[in-house]
Short mmCIF file of C-alpha atoms and ligand atoms in Angstrom, two decimals:
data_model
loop_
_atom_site.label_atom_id
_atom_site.label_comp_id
_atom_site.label_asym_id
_atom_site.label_seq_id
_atom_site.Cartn_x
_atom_site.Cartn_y
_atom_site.Cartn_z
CA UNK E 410 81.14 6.56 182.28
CA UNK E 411 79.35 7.21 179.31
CA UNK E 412 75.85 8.40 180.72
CA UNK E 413 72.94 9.26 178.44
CA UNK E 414 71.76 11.80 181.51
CA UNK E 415 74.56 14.22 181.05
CA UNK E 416 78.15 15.41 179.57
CA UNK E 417 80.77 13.90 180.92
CA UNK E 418 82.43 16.23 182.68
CA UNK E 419 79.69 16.81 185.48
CA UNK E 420 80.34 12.99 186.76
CA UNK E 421 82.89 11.81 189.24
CA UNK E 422 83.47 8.28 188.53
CA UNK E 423 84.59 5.23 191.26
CA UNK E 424 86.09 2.40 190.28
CA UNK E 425 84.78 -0.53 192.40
CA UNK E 426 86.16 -4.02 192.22
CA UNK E 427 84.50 -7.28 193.28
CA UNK E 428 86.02 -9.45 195.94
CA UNK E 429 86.89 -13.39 196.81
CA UNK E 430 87.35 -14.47 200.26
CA UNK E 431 90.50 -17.05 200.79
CA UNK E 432 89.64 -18.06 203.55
CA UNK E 433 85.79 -17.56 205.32
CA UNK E 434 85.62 -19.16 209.01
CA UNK E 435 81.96 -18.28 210.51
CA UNK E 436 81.39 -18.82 214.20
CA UNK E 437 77.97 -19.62 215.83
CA UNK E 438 75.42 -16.70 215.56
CA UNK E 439 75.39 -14.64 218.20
CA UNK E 440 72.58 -12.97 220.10
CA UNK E 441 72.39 -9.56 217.89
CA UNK E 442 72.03 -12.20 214.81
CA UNK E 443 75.06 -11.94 213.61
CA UNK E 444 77.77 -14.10 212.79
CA UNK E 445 81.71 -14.01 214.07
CA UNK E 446 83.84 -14.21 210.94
CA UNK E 447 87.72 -14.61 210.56
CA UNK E 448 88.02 -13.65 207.06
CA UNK E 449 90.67 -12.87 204.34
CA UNK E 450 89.30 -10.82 201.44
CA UNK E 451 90.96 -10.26 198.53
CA UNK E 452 89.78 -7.78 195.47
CA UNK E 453 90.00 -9.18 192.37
CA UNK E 454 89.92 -7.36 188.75
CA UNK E 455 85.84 -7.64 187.79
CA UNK E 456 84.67 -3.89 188.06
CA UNK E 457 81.73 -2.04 188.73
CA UNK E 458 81.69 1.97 187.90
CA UNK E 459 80.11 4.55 190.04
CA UNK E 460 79.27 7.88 188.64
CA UNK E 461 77.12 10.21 190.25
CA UNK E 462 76.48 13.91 190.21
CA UNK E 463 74.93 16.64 191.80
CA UNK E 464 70.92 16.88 192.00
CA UNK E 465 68.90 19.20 193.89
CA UNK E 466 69.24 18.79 197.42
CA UNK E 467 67.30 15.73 198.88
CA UNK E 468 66.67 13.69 195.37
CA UNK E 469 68.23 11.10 195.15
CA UNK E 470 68.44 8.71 191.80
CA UNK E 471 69.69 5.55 190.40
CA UNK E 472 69.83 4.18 186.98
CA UNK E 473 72.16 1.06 186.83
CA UNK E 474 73.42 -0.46 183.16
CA UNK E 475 75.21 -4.02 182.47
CA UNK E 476 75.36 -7.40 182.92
CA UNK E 477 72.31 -8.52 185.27
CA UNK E 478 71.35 -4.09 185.41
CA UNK E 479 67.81 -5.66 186.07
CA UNK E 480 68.50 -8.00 189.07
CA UNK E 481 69.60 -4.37 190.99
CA UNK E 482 67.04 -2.07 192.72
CA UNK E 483 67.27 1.37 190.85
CA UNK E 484 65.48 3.27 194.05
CA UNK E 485 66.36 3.97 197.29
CA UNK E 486 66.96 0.36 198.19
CA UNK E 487 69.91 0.28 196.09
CA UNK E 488 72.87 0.00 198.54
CA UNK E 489 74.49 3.13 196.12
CA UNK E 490 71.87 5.41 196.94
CA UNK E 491 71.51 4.62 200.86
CA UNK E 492 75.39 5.44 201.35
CA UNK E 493 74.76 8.50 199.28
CA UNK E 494 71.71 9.33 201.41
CA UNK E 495 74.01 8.38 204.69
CA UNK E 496 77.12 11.18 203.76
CA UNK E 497 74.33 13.60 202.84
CA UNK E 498 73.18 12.83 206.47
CA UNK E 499 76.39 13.30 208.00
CA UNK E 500 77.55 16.72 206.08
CA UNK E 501 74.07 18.51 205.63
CA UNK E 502 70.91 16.71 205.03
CA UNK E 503 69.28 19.85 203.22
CA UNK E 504 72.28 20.69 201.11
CA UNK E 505 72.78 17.36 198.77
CA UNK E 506 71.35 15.33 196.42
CA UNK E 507 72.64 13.23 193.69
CA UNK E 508 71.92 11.49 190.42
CA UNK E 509 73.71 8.22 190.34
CA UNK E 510 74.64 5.71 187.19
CA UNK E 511 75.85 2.22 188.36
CA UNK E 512 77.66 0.18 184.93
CA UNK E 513 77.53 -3.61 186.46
CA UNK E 514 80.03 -6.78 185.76
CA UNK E 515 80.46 -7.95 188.93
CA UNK E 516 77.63 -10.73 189.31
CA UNK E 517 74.38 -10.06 191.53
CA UNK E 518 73.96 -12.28 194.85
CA UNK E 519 77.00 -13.73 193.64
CA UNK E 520 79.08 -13.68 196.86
CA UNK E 521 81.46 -11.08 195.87
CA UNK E 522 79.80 -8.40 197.50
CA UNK E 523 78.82 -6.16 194.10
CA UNK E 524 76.39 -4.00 196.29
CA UNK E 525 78.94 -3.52 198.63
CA UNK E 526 81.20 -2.05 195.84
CA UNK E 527 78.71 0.39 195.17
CA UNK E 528 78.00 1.59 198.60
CA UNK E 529 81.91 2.42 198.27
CA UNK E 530 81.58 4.39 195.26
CA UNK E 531 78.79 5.90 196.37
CA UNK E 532 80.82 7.05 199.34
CA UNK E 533 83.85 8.13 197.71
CA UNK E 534 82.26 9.68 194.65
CA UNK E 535 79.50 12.18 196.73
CA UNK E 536 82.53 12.47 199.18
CA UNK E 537 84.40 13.80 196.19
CA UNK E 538 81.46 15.18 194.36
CA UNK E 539 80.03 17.19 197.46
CA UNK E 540 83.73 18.58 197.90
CA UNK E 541 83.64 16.66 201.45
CA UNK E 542 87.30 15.68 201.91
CA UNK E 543 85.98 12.57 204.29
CA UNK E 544 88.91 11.06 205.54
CA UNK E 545 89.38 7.52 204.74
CA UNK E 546 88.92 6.03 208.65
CA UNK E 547 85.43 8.25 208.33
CA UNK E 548 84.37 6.58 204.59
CA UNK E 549 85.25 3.74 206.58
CA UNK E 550 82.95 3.91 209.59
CA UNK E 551 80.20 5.08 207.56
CA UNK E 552 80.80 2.05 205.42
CA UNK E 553 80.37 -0.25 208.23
CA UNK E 554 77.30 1.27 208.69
CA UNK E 555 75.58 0.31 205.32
CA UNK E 556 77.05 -3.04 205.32
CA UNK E 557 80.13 -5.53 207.09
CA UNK E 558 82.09 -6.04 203.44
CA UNK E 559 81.82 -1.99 202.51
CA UNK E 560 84.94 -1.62 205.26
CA UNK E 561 87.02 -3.95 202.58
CA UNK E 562 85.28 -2.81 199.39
CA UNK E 563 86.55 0.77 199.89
CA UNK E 564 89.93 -0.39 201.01
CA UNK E 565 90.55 -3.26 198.58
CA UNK E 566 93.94 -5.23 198.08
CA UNK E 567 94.17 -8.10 200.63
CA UNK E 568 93.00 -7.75 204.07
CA UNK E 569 92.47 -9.78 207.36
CA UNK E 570 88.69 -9.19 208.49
CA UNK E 571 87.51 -9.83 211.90
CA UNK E 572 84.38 -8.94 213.76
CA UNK E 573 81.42 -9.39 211.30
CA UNK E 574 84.64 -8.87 208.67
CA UNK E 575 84.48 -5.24 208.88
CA UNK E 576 87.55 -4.92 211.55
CA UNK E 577 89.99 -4.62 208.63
CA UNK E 578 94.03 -5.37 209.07
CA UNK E 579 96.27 -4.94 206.32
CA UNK E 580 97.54 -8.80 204.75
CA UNK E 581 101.15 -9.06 203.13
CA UNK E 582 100.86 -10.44 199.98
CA UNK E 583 103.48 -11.19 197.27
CA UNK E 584 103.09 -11.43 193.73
CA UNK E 585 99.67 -11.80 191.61
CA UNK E 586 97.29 -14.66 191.68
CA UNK E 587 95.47 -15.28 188.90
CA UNK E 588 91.85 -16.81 189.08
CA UNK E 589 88.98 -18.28 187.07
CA UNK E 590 85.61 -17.62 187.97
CA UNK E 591 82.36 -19.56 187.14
CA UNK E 592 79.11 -17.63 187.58
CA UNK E 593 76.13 -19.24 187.90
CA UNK E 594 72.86 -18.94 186.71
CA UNK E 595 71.27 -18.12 189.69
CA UNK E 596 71.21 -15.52 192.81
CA UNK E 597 72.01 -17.10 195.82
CA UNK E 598 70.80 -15.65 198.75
CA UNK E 599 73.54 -14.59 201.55
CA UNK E 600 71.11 -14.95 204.59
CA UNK E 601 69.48 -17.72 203.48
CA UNK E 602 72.94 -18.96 203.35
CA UNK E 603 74.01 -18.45 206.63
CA UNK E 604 70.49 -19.77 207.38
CA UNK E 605 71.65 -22.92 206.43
CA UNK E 606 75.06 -22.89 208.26
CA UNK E 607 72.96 -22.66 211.27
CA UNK E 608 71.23 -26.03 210.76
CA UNK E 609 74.40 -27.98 209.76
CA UNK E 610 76.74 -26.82 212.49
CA UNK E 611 74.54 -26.50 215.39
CA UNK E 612 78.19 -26.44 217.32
CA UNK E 613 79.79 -23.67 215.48
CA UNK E 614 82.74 -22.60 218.02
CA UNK E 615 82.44 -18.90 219.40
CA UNK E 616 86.61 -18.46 219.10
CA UNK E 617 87.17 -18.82 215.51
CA UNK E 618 90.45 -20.30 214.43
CA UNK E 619 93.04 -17.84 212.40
CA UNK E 620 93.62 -18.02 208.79
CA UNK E 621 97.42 -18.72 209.34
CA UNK E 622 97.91 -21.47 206.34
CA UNK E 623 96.05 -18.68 204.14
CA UNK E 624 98.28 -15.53 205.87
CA UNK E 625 101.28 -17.54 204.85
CA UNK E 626 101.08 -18.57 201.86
CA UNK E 627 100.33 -15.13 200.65
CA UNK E 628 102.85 -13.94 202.24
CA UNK E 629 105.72 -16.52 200.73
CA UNK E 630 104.00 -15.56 197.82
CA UNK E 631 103.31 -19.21 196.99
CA UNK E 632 99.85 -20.00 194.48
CA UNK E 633 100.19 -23.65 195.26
CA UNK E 634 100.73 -23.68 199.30
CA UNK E 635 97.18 -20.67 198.33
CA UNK E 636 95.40 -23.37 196.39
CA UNK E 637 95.70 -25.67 199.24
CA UNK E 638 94.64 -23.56 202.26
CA UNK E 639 91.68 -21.86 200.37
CA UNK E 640 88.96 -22.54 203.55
CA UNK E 641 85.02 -21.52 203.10
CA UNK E 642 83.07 -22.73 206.06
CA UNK E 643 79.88 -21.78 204.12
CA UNK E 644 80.49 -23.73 201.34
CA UNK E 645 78.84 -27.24 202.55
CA UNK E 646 75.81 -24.80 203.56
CA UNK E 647 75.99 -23.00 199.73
CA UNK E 648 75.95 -26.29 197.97
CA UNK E 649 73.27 -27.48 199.62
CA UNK E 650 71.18 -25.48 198.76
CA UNK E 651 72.90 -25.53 194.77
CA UNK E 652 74.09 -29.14 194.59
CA UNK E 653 75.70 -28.02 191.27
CA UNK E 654 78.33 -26.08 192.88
CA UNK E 655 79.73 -29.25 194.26
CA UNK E 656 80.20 -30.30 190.66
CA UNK E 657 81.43 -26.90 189.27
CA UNK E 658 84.44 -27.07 192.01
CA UNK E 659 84.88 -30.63 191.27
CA UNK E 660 85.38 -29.95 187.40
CA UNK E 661 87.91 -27.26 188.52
CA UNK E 662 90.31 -29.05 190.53
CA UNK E 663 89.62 -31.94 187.41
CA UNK E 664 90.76 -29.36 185.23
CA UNK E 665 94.18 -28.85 186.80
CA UNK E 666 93.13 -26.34 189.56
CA UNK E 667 95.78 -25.51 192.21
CA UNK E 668 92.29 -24.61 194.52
CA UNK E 669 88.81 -24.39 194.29
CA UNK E 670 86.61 -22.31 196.61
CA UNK E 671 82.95 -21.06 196.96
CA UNK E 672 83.24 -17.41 197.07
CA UNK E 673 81.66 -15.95 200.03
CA UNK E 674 78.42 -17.30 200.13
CA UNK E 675 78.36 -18.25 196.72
CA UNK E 676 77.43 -18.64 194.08
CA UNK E 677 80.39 -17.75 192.47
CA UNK E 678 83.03 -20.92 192.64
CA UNK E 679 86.71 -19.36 192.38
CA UNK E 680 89.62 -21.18 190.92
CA UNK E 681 93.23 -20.80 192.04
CA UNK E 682 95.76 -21.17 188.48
CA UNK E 683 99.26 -21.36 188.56
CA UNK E 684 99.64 -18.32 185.93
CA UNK E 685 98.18 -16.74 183.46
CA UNK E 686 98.63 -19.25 180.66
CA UNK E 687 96.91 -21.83 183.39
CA UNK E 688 94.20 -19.76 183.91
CA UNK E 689 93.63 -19.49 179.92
CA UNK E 690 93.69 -23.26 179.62
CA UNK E 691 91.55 -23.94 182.64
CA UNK E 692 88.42 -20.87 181.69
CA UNK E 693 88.43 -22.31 178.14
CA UNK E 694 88.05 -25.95 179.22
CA UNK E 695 85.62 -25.08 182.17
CA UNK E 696 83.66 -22.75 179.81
CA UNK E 697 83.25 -26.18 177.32
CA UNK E 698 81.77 -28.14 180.16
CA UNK E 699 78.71 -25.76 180.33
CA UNK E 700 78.35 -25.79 183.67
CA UNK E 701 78.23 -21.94 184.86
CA UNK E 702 76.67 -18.88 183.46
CA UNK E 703 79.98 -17.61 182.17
CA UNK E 704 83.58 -17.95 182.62
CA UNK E 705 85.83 -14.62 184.00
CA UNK E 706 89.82 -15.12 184.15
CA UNK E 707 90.84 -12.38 186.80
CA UNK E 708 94.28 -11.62 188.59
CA UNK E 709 94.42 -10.10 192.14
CA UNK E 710 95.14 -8.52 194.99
CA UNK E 711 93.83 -5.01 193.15
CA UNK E 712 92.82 -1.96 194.80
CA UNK E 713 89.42 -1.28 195.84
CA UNK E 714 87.45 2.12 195.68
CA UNK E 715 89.01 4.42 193.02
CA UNK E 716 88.72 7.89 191.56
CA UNK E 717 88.96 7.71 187.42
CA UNK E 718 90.52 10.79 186.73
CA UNK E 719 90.78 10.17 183.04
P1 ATP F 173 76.30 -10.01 200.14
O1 ATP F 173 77.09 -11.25 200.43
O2 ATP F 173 77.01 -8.74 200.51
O3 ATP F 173 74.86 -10.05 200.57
P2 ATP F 173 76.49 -10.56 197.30
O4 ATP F 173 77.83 -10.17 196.84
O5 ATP F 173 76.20 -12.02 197.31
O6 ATP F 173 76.19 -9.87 198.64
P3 ATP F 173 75.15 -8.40 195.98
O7 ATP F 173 75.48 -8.31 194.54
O8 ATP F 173 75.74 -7.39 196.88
O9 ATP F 173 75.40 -9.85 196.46
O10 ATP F 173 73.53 -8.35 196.08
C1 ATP F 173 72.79 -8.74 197.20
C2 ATP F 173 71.39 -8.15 197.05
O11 ATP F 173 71.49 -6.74 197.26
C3 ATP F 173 70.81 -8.33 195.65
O12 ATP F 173 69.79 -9.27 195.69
C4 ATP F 173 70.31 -6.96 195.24
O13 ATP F 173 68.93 -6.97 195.00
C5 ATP F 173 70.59 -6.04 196.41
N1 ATP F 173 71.29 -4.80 196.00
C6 ATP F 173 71.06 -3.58 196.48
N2 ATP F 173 71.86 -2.67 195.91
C7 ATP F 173 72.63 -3.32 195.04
C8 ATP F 173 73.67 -2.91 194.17
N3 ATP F 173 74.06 -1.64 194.04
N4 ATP F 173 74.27 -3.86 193.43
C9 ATP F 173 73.89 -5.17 193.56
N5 ATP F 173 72.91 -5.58 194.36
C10 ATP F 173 72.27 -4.68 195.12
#
């Protein structure tokens, strides 16, 4: 990462990716506050770099550059810099610090869990950085910690997630799909989200139905049998609160779209093509309609957390 703090070669970089959730059941809230899920994630190719390196023990700092840099927290309640803080913790609070540099694309509050991504950097990176050697399981746990998506966001690829979605299985998938993404305009707040769930299903079931059409599909490696079981139960709660996403995913399937889903809690809307010429047609047509922020074509399942060793 080019960094106007220092040369390059004191950094340890982390690539990050952003996710999309095929398939999002939600259960009724429980007691603690929080939400069953039966969940399959998959990381798609919109990136986020971490770089951090070493600062005198106890400081901690954040500057973050990109798309949207200013919608991010660049203090210590940037997710980055609390997983930072949380390894330092772990391995020696008086021994570490760390200056950070966070270069965004993935969208902010845009339900593909960006700060997420960057807790898993952060993890990986001081991990690395601090000469740790945290086994994965560990990064994991610690993950879990800072947030339910950093589990998936440091494992990446396509994964089964149960619990609050941080119990993580493995999910065969064949091939690469290719997606078009519409970003909005606007944050959309993932409480205030599940807020709304809440209110419309005031009989949310505690057992939460499997993802099997979803597990299959991917599995025959099969975009159209995909496009059809794409399932977000917080989608009816997103777009009420954004009617226009109800219009963005209708212009989509228009458009020739083997699926349309909110992703997560939105607002991102996610768009299922058949390949990657479909997926050219379908961002330049969506783009014309003006309807989004911007228009992303990206493939996956990709990994998650990364070292950049170039
Ligand atoms: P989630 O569903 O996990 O809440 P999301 O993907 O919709 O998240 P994020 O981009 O993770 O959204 O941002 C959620 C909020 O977290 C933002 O409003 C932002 O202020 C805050 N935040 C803290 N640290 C970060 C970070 N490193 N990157 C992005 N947002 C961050």
């Amino acid at each position: 990462m080019a960094s106007p703090l220092a040369p390059e070669a004191d950094w340890v970089r982390v690539r990050v990716s952003g996710k999309v959730n095929l398939a999002l059941r939600v259960g009724a809230v429980r007691p603690n506050g929080y939400h069953p899920l039966a969940t399959v994630f998959q990381s798609v190719s919109l990136f986020d770099e971490v770089g951090v390196r070493w600062a005198e023990p106890g400081r901690f700092t954040v500057s973050v550059v990109g798309e949207q840099a200013g919608l991010v927290p660049a203090d210590g309640r940037n997710l980055a810099v609390k997983a930072a803080k949380l390894l330092a913790q772990q391995y020696g609070p008086h021994r570490f610090g760390a200056d950070l540099v966070i270069r965004k694309t993935i969208p902010v509050a845009g339900g593909m869990a960006g700060g997420s991504a960057n807790a898993a950097g952060a993890l990986l990176a001081c991990s690395v950085l601090w000469d740790l050697d945290t086994p994965p399981d560990e990064l994991r746990s610690f993950g879990a910690r800072l947030g339910a998506d950093v589990p998936f966001q440091l494992m990446g690829g396509t994964a089964l997630g149960t619990g609050r979605g941080d119990e993580l299985v493995p999910v065969l998938s064949r091939g690469t799909y290719h997606w078009v993404l519409a970003l909005s305009d606007d944050e959309l707040s993932t409480p205030a989200v599940f807020g709304r769930f809440d209110e419309l299903n005031p009989d949310a079931p505690a057992d939460l139905p499997m993802p099997t059409d979803v597990m299959n599909a991917l599995v025959a490696g099969d975009a159209a049998a995909l496009g059809a079981a794409l399932v977000n139960d917080l989608a009816p709660a997103a777009a009420s609160l954004r009617p226009e996403l109800s219009r963005i995913l209708d212009a989509g399937r228009d458009l020739g779209a083997l699926g349309a889903i909110v992703s997560g809690a939105g607002p991102t809307c996610a768009f299922l093509a058949a390949n990657e010429a479909a997926a050219v047609d379908l961002s330049v047509q969506l783009s014309s309609e003006g309807l989004c922020r911007a228009v992303r074509r990206v493939t996956g399942p990709v990994p998650g957390a990364r070292l950049i060793t170039t």
